[in-house]
Amino acid sequence: MSPRPVDKEEKKKLIVNAALQVIKAKGFADATVEEIATAAKIGKGTVYEYFSSKEEIVQKLVSDFFSGQEKRFKEFKFDSEKPEEAVKAFLRESFFDIETLSDIIPIHFEFWSSGKGKALGLNKSMSERFERMAVRLNQFLREGRKQKVFLDSLDTKNLSTVIISSIDGLILSHALFKPRKEVFQKKVNELEKMILSYIRR
Amino acid sequence: MSPRPVDKEEKKKLIVNAALQVIKAKGFADATVEEIATAAKIGKGTVYEYFSSKEEIVQKLVSDFFSGQEKRFKEFKFDSEKPEEAVKAFLRESFFDIETLSDIIPIHFEFWSSGKGKALGLNKSMSERFERMAVRLNQFLREGRKQKVFLDSLDTKNLSTVIISSIDGLILSHALFKPRKEVFQKKVNELEKMILSYIRR
Amino acid sequence: MSPRPVDKEEKKKLIVNAALQVIKAKGFADATVEEIATAAKIGKGTVYEYFSSKEEIVQKLVSDFFSGQEKRFKEFKFDSEKPEEAVKAFLRESFFDIETLSDIIPIHFEFWSSGKGKALGLNKSMSERFERMAVRLNQFLREGRKQKVFLDSLDTKNLSTVIISSIDGLILSHALFKPRKEVFQKKVNELEKMILSYIRR
Amino acid sequence: MSPRPVDKEEKKKLIVNAALQVIKAKGFADATVEEIATAAKIGKGTVYEYFSSKEEIVQKLVSDFFSGQEKRFKEFKFDSEKPEEAVKAFLRESFFDIETLSDIIPIHFEFWSSGKGKALGLNKSMSERFERMAVRLNQFLREGRKQKVFLDSLDTKNLSTVIISSIDGLILSHALFKPRKEVFQKKVNELEKMILSYIRR
DNA sequence: CATGAATGAGTCTTCATTCAT
DNA sequence: GATGAATGAAGACTCATTCAT
C-alpha cells in the first residue's frame, strides 16, 4: 500500500557502517556528518531522517556491536559438564571478531573519554558488559570448583574480574598494535594457559 | 628595568594542571581553552604565551606523566638476585600512582582514538612504552629461568607481552570503574598470584 | 525530492559584490566576513559555502574584473590600417569603466602591498597584464612605424612600457582623487595628444 | 644634568627603520609590533614609549620620507632662466632615491587602501604632495611658455597634472617590477623625451 | 522520502596595548 | 627609561542541525 517502503533498519545500518569507516579513519570528533553521508552515498539531510544527532549514530554503532556480542554469548552453548572447556570456550568467544572489535574500541573510548560518554550512558553499558561477563565466567569457575576440577581456594568472584580485565587488556593491545593473526593467537593461548594453570587442581 | 621574570616551567605546570582538571571533567574535545585559562586563573591569551595550541597542552600533560613513570622505572632497583621479587616489584611499580594514571588514561585514549593521536606521535610513544616494559619484564623472566626459579618451558618473550597487557587491562578497569583502593589491591594481588603460579617451578 | 538548486555562480557574484562594497569602505583588512555576509543579506556560514576564505573572495573580485577587461581588449577591433586610430582606441579601452577600476585598484594594491599578493599570485597576474598590454600597444606602434605614419626612430618596445605606465599613473590618480568625468577626460585627452605628438611623423 | 639623555628622535628613527624592514617583507597588516621591536633590538614595550600605536610608526615612516623629498625639492635650485633644464631637473628629482621610494610606496598604498589611510589623513597628504608637485611643474611650464621656449597653446595646468601622473605611473611600475637601474633609466629618458617633444616649440 | 543550501553558535588563535617591576 | 608578561577584544572559520523544495 505504502510506496516502496524503505527498510528503515536497513538504511540505518548503511549509515552506521559508513560512519564506522569514516570514524575509524579520523576519529569521532573529526568525522563530519557530511563525510558520513557521502560515504553512505546519501544526502546529508537524509542522515537526520534516521538519526537525530551525530552522536546517536555512534551510540547505535557501539550498542549494535555489543548487543550482537551479548547475543552470541547467550546463544553459545557452554557445556557445564566440562568447566575447563567452558572457560576455554569463554575465552574464544571473548576474542571473537577481534578485528571489528578493534575498530569499535577506539570509538568507544573516544566517547567514554569525552563528556559524551556519560551523556550517552556508555559508562553504564560498559560496566554492565563487564559485570555480565564476570558473572558468566564466575559461574564456570564455581561450577569447576564444585566439580573439583578447579581449586577450592579460588576467590572466583575476584578472579573472574581479573580475568575479564586481562581479556580486555589483550583486546586493547590488539586495537593498539594490530598484530598479525598468529601473533595475537599466541598471546591468547598464553593467557589461556596461564589462567588454566592457575585454576586447575 | 626589566619586568618581573616568570618561572616559565612553573607556569606551564599551572596551566597543565588546570587543563587536567577541565579535561577530566569534559573530555579534551569539549574543554575550551577559555575554561582552562579560567581554571588556571589567567587570561585566555596567556595560555598561548606558554603553549602554541590546545593540543600542545595535552601533549605535555601526557608526556610529562609518562616520562615521570619512565624515570621511576629506570631508577627503581630491581634485585636480579631474586627474580620473583623483581617481578612483584615490577607489578607494584606498574600500578604506582594509579589514581593519576586513571585521570590521564582517558585523555590519552581520546587522543589516540581521534586523528590527533597520530599527529602527536602518541601511537608511537604508546607502543614504545609497551615495548620497553615488555623488554624489562622479559629480563626478569629470563633471569628467573636461568636461575631455575622459573619454568624452563616459558616463552618469556610472548609471556611478558601478555602480562603487560593484563596489567594494562587492570589499569583500564581502574580508569573505568574507579574501584576502592582495597578492592583494586585485591585484584592486583590476584593477578600477581596467577602470574607467579604460572611461572614458578 | 531535491532542494531548490542554486545558481552557484550567481550567488558568488552576489557575495563578491557585497564584498566590494564593504571593502571599498573599510579596506580588505578591516572588512569582516560577517559584514560582507550581512551586506549580501546572507549568513556568515553561507559565505564559506561559496568561498573557502576571505581572501578567495577578493581573488575572484579582482580576477573577474581583470579577465573581463582582458576579454574586452581581445574582442575589441583595432583597425590596423589606421595605426593612429588604433592607439587612440587602445587608450580609450584602457580607461573604460574607470569608475569600477578605481574601486578595484585600491583593493588590488592592498593585496599586493601586503604579503598576500604573492600568495595569491597577484604579482604575477599584474605583471602579465602589464606585459600583455605593452605587447599589444607595441604591435600598433610597430605597425604605424612600418606604415610610415609613426617615426622611424621610435624604440617602440621601451616606449610602449612607458605609455602603459603613464596610463596606469592616470588610472591611479583617478582612484586617488576621484575627479569629475570631464576633468578626467581632459587629462586623458592631454595624454593622448602628448603621445601622438611624440610618435607621429 | 639629566642622566644619559636618550635622543628621542634618534630612537624613533631606529624603530622606524626596523619597521620599514619588517613591513617591506610582510606588509603592514602582517607585521607585528613584536617583530618590529625585535628588529630594532629593543623590547616590545619600549616601542610604545616612542609611538602610541603601530600605525603611528608608519605615519612617521611615510611622512618622514615625503617631507624629506619635499625638502629636497624646495632646496633644489631650478634655473628659471632655462625652463627646459628646469623640467629635466624636476623629472630627475622626482625619481631621486627611487629604490627607497619603491619600498615606501607599497606601504603607503596599503594604508591608503585600508580604512586607516583616511584616519591618518594620508589621502590629504597624498593629494597635497600631488598638488604641490603639479603647482611647481606648472611654474616651469608657464615660465617656458612665457619665454617662448614652450608652446603657447599648452594648457599648463592640466598638462602638469598629467605629467605628474605619468611620473607616478613610472614610479609605480618600478615598485611593482623592480627593473634594473639601466632599464628604468631608459624609461625615464623616454618619458622625458616625450614630454619635451610635446611642450617644446 | 530525500536533499543540500543556509545558518549561527561556538572555538581557537592572534596581537596591539597596558602596566607592574 | 626599559621591559616583557598578561590580557581580552576581535575575527576567521567549522560544522551540526534545520527546513524549504
XYZ file of C-alpha atoms in Angstrom, chain B residues 61 74 129 143 177 179:
6
model
C 50.299 16.705 30.195
C 64.591 3.425 35.488
C 56.215 2.307 26.382
C 66.856 -14.298 34.684
C 35.210 1.891 37.330
C 37.151 0.911 42.477
